[in-house]
Every structure is written in C-alpha cells, then in structure tokens.
Coordinates of C-alpha atoms and ligand atoms in Angstrom, one line a residue:
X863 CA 106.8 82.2 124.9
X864 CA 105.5 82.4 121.5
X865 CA 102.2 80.6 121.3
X866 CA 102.4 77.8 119.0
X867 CA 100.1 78.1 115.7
X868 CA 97.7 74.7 116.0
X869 CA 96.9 75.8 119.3
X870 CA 93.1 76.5 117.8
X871 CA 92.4 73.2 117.5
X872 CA 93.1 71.9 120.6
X873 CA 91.5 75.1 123.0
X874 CA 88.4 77.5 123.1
X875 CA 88.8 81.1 123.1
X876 CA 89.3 81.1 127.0
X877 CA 92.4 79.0 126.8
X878 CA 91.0 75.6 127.9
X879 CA 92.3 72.9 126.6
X880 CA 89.0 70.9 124.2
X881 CA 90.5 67.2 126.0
X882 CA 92.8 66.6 128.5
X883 CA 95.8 65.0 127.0
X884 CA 98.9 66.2 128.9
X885 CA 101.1 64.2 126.5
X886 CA 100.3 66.3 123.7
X887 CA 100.9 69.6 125.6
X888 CA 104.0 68.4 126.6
X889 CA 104.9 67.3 122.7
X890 CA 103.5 71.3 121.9
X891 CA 106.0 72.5 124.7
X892 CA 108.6 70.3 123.5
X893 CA 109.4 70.0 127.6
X894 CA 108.0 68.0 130.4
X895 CA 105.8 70.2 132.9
X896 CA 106.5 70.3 136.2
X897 CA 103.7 69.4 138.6
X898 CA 101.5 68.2 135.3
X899 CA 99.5 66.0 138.0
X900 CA 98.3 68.7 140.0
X901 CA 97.0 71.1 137.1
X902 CA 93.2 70.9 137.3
X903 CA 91.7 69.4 134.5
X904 CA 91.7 70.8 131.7
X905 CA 93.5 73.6 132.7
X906 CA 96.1 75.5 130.2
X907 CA 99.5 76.5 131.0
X908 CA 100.0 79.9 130.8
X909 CA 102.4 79.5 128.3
X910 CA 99.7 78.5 125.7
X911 CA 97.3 81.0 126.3
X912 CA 95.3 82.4 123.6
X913 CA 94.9 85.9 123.7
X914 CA 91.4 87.1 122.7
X915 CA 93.1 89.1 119.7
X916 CA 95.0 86.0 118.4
X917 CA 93.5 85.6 114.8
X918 CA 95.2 82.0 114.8
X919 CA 91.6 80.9 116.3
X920 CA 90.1 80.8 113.5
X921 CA 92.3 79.5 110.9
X922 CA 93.8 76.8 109.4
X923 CA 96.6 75.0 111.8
X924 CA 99.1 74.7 109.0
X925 CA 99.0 78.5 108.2
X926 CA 102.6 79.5 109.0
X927 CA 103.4 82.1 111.7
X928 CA 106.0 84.8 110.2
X929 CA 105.5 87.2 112.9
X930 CA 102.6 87.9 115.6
X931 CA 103.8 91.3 116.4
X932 CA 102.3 92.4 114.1
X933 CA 100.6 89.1 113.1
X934 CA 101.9 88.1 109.5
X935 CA 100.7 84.9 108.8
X936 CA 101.6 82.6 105.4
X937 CA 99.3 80.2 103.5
X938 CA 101.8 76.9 102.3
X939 CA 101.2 77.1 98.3
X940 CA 99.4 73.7 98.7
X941 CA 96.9 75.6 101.0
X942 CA 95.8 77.7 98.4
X943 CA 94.5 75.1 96.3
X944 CA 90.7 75.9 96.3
X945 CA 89.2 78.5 93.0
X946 CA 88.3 81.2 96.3
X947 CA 90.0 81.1 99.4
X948 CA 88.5 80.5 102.2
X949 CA 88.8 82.9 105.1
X950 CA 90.5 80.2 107.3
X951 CA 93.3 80.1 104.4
X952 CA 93.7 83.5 104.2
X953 CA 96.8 85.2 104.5
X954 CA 97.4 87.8 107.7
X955 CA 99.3 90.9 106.7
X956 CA 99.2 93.6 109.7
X957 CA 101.4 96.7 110.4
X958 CA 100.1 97.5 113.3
X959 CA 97.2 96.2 116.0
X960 CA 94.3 94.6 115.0
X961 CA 90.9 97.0 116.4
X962 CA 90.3 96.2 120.0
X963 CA 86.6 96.8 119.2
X964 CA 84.7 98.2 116.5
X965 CA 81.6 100.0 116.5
X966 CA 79.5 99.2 114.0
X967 CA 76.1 101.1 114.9
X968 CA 78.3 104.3 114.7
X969 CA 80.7 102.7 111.8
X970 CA 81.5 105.8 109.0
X971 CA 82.3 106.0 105.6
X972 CA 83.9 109.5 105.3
X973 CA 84.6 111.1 102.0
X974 CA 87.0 113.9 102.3
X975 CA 89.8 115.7 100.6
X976 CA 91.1 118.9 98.1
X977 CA 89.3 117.1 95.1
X978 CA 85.8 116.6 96.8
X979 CA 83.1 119.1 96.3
X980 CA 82.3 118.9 100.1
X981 CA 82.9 115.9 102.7
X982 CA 80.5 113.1 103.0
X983 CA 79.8 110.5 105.4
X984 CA 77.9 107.2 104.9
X985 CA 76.7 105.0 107.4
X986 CA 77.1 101.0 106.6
X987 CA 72.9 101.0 105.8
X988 CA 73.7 103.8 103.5
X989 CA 76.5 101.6 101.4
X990 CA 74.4 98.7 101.4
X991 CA 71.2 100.4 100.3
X992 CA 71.9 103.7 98.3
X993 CA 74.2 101.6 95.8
X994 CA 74.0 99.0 94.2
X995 CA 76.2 95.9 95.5
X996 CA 78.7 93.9 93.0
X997 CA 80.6 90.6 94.3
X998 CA 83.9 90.1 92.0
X999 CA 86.7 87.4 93.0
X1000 CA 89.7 89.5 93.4
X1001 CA 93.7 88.7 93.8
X1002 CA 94.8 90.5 96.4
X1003 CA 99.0 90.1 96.9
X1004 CA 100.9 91.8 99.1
X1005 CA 104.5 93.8 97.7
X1006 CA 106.7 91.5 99.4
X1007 CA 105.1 88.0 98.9
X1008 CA 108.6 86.1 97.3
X1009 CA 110.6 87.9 100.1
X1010 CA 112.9 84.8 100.8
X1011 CA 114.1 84.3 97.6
X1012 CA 115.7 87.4 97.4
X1013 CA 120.0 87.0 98.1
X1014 CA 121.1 89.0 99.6
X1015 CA 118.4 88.9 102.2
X1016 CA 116.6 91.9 102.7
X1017 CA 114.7 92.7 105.9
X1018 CA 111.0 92.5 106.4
X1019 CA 108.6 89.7 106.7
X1020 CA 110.3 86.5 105.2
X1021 CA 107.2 85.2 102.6
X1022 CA 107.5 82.4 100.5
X1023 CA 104.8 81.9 98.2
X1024 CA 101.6 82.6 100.4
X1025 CA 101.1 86.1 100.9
X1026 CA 98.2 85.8 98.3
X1027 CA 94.6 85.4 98.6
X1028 CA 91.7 85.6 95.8
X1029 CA 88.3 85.6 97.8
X1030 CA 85.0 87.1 96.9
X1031 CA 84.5 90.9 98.0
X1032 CA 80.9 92.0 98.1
X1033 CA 80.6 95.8 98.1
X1034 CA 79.6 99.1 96.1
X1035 CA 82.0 100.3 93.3
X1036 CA 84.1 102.9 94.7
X1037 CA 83.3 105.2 91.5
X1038 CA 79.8 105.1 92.3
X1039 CA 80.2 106.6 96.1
X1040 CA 82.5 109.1 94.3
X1041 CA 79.9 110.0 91.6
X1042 CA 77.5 110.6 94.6
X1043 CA 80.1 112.8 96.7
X1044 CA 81.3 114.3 93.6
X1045 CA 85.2 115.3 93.1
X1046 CA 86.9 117.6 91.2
X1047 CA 89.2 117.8 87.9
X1048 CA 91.8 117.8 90.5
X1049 CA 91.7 114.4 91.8
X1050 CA 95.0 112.6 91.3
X1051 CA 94.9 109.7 93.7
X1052 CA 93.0 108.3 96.9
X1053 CA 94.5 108.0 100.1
X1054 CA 92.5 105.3 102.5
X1055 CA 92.6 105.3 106.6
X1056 CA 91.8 102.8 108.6
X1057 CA 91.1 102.1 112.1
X1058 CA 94.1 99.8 113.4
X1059 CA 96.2 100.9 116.1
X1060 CA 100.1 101.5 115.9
X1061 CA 102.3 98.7 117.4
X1062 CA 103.3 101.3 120.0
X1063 CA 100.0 101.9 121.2
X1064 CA 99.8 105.7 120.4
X1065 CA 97.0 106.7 118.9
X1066 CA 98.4 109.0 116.9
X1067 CA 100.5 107.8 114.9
X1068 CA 99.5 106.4 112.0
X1069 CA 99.7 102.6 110.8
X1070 CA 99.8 102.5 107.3
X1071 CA 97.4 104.9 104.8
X1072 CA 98.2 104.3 101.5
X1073 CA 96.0 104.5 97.9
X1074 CA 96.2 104.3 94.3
X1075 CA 95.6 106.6 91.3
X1076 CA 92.4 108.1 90.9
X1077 CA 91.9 106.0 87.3
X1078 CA 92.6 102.7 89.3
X1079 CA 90.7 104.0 91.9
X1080 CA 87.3 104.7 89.5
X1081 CA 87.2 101.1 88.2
X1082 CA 84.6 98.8 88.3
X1083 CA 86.4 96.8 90.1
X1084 CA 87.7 98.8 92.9
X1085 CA 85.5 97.7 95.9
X1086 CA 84.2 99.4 99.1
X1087 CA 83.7 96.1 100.4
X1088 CA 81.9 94.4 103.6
X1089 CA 81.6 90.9 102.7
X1090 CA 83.9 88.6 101.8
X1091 CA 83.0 85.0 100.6
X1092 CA 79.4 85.7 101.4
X1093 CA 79.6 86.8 105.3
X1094 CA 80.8 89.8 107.5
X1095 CA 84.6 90.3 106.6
X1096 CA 86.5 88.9 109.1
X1097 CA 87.7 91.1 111.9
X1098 CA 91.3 90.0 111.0
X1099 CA 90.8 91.4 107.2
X1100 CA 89.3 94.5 108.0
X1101 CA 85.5 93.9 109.4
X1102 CA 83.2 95.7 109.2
X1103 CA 84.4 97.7 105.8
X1104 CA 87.3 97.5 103.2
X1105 CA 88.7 99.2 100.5
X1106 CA 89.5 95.8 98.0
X1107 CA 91.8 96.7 94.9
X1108 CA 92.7 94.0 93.5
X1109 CA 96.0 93.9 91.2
X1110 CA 98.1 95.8 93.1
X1111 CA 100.2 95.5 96.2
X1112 CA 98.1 94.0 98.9
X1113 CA 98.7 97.4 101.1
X1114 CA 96.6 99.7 99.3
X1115 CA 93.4 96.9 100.2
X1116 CA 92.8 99.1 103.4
X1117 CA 91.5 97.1 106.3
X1118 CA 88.8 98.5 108.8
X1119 CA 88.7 101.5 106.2
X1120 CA 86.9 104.7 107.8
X1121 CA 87.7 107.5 105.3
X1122 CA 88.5 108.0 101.7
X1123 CA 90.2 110.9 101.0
X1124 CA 90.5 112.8 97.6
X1125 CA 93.6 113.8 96.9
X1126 CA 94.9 116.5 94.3
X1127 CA 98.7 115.0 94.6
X1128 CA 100.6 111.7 94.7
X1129 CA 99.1 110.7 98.5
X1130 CA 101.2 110.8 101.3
X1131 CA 100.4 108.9 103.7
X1132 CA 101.6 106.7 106.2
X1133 CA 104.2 103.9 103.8
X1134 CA 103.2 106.1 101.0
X1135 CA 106.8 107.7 101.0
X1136 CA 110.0 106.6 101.5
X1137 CA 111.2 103.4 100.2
X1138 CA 108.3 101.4 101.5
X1139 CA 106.4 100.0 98.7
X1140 CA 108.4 101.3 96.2
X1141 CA 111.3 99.8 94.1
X1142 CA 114.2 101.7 92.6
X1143 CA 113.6 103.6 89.1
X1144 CA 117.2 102.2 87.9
X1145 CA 118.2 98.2 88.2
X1146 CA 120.4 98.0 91.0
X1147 CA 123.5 95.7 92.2
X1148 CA 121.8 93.3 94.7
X1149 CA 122.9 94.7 97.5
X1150 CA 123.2 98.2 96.8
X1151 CA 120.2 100.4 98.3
X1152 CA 120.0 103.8 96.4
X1153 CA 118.3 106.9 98.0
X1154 CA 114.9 107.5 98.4
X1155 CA 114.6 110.0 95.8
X1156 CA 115.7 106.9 93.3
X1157 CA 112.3 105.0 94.0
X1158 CA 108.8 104.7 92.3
X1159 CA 105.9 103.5 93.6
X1160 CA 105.1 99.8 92.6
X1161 CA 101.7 99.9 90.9
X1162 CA 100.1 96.1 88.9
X1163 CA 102.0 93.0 90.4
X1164 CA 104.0 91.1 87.8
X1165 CA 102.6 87.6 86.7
X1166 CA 102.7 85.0 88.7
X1167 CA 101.5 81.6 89.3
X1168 CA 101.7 78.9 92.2
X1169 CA 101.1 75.2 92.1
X1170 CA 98.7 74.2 94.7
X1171 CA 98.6 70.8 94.1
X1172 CA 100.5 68.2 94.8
X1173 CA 102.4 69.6 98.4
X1174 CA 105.7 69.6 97.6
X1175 CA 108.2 66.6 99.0
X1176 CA 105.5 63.7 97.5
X1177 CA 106.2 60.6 96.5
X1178 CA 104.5 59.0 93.2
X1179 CA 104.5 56.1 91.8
X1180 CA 106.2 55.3 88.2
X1181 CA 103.3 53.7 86.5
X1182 CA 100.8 56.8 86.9
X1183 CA 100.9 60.2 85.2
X1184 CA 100.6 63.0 87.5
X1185 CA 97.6 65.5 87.6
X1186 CA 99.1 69.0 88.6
X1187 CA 97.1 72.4 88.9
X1188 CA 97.4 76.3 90.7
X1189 CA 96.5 79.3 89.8
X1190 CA 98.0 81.8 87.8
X1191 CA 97.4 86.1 87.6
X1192 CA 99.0 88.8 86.2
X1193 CA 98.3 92.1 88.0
X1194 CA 96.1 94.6 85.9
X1195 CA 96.4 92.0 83.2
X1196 CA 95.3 88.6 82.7
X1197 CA 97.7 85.8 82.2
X1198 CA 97.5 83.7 79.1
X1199 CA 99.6 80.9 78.8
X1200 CA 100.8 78.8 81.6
X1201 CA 103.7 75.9 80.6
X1202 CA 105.3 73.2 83.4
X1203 CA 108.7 71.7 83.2
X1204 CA 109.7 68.9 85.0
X1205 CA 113.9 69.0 83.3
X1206 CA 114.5 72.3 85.3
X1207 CA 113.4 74.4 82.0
X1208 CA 115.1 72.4 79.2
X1209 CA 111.5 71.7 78.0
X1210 CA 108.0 73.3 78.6
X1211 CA 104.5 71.6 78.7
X1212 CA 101.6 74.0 78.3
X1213 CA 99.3 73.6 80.6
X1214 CA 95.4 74.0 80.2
X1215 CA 94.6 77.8 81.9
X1216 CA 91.2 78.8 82.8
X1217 CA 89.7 82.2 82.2
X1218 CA 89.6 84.7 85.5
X1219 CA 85.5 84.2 86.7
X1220 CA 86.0 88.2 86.1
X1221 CA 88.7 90.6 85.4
X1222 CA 91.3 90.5 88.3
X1223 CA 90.4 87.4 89.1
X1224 CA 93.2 84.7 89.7
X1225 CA 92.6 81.7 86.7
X1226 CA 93.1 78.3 87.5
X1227 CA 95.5 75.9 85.4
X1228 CA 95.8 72.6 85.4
X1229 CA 98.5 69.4 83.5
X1230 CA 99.3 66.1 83.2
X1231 CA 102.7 64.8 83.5
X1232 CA 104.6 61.7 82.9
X1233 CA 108.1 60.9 84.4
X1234 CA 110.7 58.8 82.1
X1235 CA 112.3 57.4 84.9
X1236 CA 112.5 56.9 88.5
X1237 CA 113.8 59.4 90.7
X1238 CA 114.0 63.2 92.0
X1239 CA 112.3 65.9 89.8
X1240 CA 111.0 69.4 90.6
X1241 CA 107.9 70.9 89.1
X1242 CA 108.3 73.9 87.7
X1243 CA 105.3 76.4 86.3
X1244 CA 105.6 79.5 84.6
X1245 CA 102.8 82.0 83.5
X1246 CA 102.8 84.3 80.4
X1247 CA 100.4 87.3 80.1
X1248 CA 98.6 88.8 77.6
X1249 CA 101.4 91.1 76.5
X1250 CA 104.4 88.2 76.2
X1251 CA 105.4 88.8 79.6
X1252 CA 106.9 85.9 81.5
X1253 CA 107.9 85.0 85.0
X1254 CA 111.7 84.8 85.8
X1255 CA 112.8 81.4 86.5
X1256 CA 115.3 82.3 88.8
X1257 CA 115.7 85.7 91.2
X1258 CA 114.3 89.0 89.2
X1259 CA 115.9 92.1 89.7
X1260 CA 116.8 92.6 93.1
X1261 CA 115.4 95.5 95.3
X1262 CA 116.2 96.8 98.7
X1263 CA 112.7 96.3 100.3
X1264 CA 112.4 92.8 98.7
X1265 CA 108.8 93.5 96.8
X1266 CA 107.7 92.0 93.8
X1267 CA 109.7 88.8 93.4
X1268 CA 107.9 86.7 90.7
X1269 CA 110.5 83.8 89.9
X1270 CA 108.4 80.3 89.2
X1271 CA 107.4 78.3 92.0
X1272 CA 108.7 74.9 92.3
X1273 CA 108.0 71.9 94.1
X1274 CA 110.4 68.6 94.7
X1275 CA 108.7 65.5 93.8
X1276 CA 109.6 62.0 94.0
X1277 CA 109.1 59.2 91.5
X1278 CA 109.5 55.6 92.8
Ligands
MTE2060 N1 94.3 99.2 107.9 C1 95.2 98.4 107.3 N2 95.0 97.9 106.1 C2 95.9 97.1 105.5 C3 97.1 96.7 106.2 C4 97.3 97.2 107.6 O1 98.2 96.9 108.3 N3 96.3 98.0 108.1 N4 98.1 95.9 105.6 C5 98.0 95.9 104.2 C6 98.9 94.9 103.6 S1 100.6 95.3 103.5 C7 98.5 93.8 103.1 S2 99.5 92.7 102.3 C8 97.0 93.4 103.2 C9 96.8 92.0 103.8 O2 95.5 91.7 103.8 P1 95.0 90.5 104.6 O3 95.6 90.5 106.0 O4 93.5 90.6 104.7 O5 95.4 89.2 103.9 O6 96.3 94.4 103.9 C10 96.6 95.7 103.6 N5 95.7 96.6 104.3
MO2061 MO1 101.6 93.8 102.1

C-alpha cells in the first residue's frame, strides 16, 4: 500500500503513531482493522509505515503525492503563497533514489573536463572559506510543471501548477570556482553529476547529469549552493551541495552535486539527449511526436505566474472586494506587467507587480476585485515580460514530453 501523505503529522520517524486514535487510522485506511483491540498501543500497522527515506516527514501534509518512486511531490498554488518558500512547501522532483547516506567529512567538489586547465577538487571548508558566499532568491521550475493541461495527455509526472519553488540559495558563484580552476577558450557548456542512485539500484547507471551553456553557467547568479533559506539544504534537495540555476528547467539545479565538468561540446549526459528536456524545433500537431533529431534543448522558462491566494473553490461574500496576490517570473527575464480577469478574458485589471528582490527572483503581485453580481466566476492572471511577451490563456503549443506549458492559472470562486 502506498503510504498516505499526512502520515507525518500523526507518527515519528519510527512509525509510531504521536496518539492513539484508532478511529483516525481506520478513516486513513479507509477500512476497519481487524484485531484493532489487540494492537499494542500505539503501535502502527504496517501498512503506514514510514520508511526512513520518506521525505513526506518533513513537509507540509497538503503537498500532493504524484509519484514516490521516484518521489515527485506537488505544492497546491495556494501553498506557494509566502515571498520564499519554505522547505516544507517545497516541491520534490527525483529521477532516481534519494542518497542513502552522505559523507560529508569526505564530501568533494570536483572540477573536471576538456576545457579545464587541470582537475580540481574542493572540500565543503574550501567553498565556504576560499570564496566569497552570495545568498540570491532564485525560481527554480522544473520543464514539465503544467503537464496536465496538455490534451492529448502526454506521459510523465502529471503537475499542475506546483512544480515551482523560489527559496534562498546561499553559495559561491560558480564563475568564481571556475576562475580559480581555470578553463579553456574551449568551454561550451557544463555538465553537473550528482550522487543519487538509479531506481534500479545499479550503481552504474546514471540518474540524470545534465547542464547549461558555459555563458549561463558564468553568471553571477549561477550558485554552487549549500544553504538554502539560511540552514543545511535539505537532504531531499540535494544536501550537502547544489548546483542552483535559476531560470531554467528545474533539472539542470543538480542535487547532491559532486563534480562539475567542463565541457568543449553540447553536454551529454544522462537526459541530456534524446527528447528529454527538449521540445521539437518545428510546432507540431498535438499528438504527433517527431524524431529526436527534430528537438532542441529548452533553455529560460516562458513567463508565468500563479495566484496563491485565495485557494481555489472559496466562497465570498457580495458586499466585500476581494484582495488577490501570487507571484509572477519570466525565466532569464523579468516580468513586467501582470493583469487579472474575472469575465474569462473579456477584460483585464492590472494588477500591482513587485520588483524580483534580485534578478531571477520570482516578483510578487497583488489586486483588488469587485464582483457585479452574485455567482460563479474564475480568476484569471496573466503576466507580461519585459519584451511584450504574454502567457497563453489556453494550451500553448503542444509537445510530446509535455514541458513548458505556461497557459494562466485560474481559480473558481464563488460570490454569494
Ligand atoms: N541529482 C539530481 N539532481 C536533480 C534531479 C535529480 O533527480 N537528481 N532532478 C532535477 C529536476 S528534473 C528538478 S525539477 C529539480 C527538483 O528540485 P527539488 O526536488 O529540490 O524541488 O531537481 C533537479 N536536480
Ligand atoms: Mo524537472
């Protein structure tokens, strides 16, 4: 049995139950247990057992469960309401296992590659004290966050709106390791590698290695990171060192990240190639998958925006306005207008849109509206960026991996 997501709350790490109350295990099970009057007290079925690995411990009980094998966890849009998310709102994207144990007295930064000068290796003192550390608030989004709203369905993880996340990454600038290391004219891109484990429990094969272009790669921005939100990175999102890129697809953000290398071509590393990642050079016919060879690699996310408050489904009453806000972000860009609609896009209300705490940052928006009359509306918010660019308000153009779908969010509200 699948273990039911807001089993933190109610055991420890050892799978005991925190009180006793049989009725709610039973509601959890959603079946009567046999024999409930002789389990010892306190005792968990087996059923509910919390593996030691389960990174459900430590978060929120409303995150949403898309998959624990790997564990790909959503954050609801109305989770994501606070300026930095907080690790227990965090998203969970894995392709393979989390680290069974990590040895961080021996951790290793290696440097290697054609377009080094010669390898390098840094322990985790050497990061924090032969560089000087920056903190930035970064969006980090994985490729296929707006999955479901792709028809026809394509196959992966089904996210809605939550596979995004804009925390605070403390770290040293990936260009400044580099200028230490030194590389070569040659240098096209970086390729990360981390220290997760395949699904199928052989060592050698690899997880997922990916990177980005060496002039994406040498901005300030670009983090070696091991803190996030001002403590040790969480084990689920890559303690005790990350690569943090913020603007791009969530998967070149390497988790538990062990070596950098420098590449003198396009890297090709595990869901480097293929279609993974990638979206086809010429619009397609949704539904029709062209061959490899007729994909390129998806590089700044589109803009995008969510609304974090209210949840959708509320109820409000006729004689107040309604306060709206969310966040908005635009890849490498920044976004610059944000409008609402509450007529399903007859008419647009702009909104008043923060600026991004730094560059990459997601930018917080925030309206006011008033409801003519009683009844069933939906909330509608589209962002603009710097260069005109909009969000679709339905479906954008359809891919076969289902990445990058942008289309405004929306939430049903009621006004009685
Ligand atoms: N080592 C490693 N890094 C990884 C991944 C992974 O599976 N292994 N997944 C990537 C993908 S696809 C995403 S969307 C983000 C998710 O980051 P999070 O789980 O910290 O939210 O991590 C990226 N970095
Ligand atoms: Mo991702």
């Amino acid at each position: 049995m699948k273990t039911n997501q807001s089993n933190s709350s109610l055991f420890n790490r050892r799978g005991f139950l925190k009180t006793s109350s049989l009725a709610t295990l039973t509601s959890l099970l959603g079946t009567p247990i046999a024999f409930a009057d002789r389990l010892p007290k306190h005792y968990l079925p087996l059923a509910f057992r919390l593996d030691d690995a389960n990174p459900m411990a430590t978060k929120n009980k409303n995150l949403v469960v898309l998959n624990d094998k790997p564990w790909n966890v959503e954050t609801p849009a109305y989770l994501l309401d606070d300026d930095v998310t907080p690790a227990e709102k965090m998203f969970i994207r894995n392709n393979g296992q989390i680290p069974a144990s990590i040895d961080l007295a021996n951790w290793k930064l290696t440097i290697n590659g054609e377009s080094v000068k010669a390898p390098k290796t840094y322990s985790l003192a050497d990061l924090k004290t032969k560089f000087k550390p920056y903190t930035y608030q970064l969006v980090v989004e994985c490729g296929g966050n707006g999955r479901a709203g792709y028809f026809p369905k394509t196959a992966g993880n089904q996210w809605t709106e939550g596979g995004v996340s804009c925390a605070e990454w403390t770290g040293v600038r990936l260009k400044d390791i580099l200028a230490d290391v030194g590389i070569t004219d040659t240098a096209v891109y970086i390729g990360y590698y981390g220290q997760d484990l395949h699904l199928s429990g052989d060592p050698n094969q690899p997880v997922i290695s990916r990177g980005v272009p060496i002039a994406k790669a040498l901005e300030d921005e670009t983090l070696v990171a091991w803190a996030m939100n001002g403590k040790d990175i969480p084990l689920v999102h890559g303690y005790p060192l990350r690569l943090v890129i913020g603007g791009w697809p969530a998967s070149v953000s390497g988790k538990w990240l062990h070596t950098i290398a420098i590449r003198n071509k396009v890297h090709d590393g595990a869901k480097m190639t293929g279609k993974s990642y990638r979206v086809p050079i010429h619009p397609v016919v949704p539904g029709v998958d062209p061959p490899d060879s007729d994909f390129k690699i998806i590089e700044s996310m589109p803009v995008k925006s969510v609304i974090t408050f209210p949840q959708t489904g509320l109820e409000t009453p006729m004689s107040k306005s309604l306060a709206l806000r969310g966040h908005a972000w635009a890849g490498d860009r920044v976004a610059k207008e944000l409008h609402v609609s509450i007529d399903f896009g007859e008419t647009w209300q702009r909104a008043d849109l923060k600026a991004p705490k730094n560059r990459l940052a997601w930018q917080q928006w925030s309206a006011e509206v008033t409801f003519p009359i009683q009844g069933y509306y939906e909330v509608w918010a589209r962002a603009t960026d710097d260069k005109g660019v909009s969000q679709p308000m339905v479906m954008p153009q359809w891919n076969p991996e289902g990445y990058i779908n942008n289309a405004c969010h929306r939430i049903a509200v009621k006004v009685v």
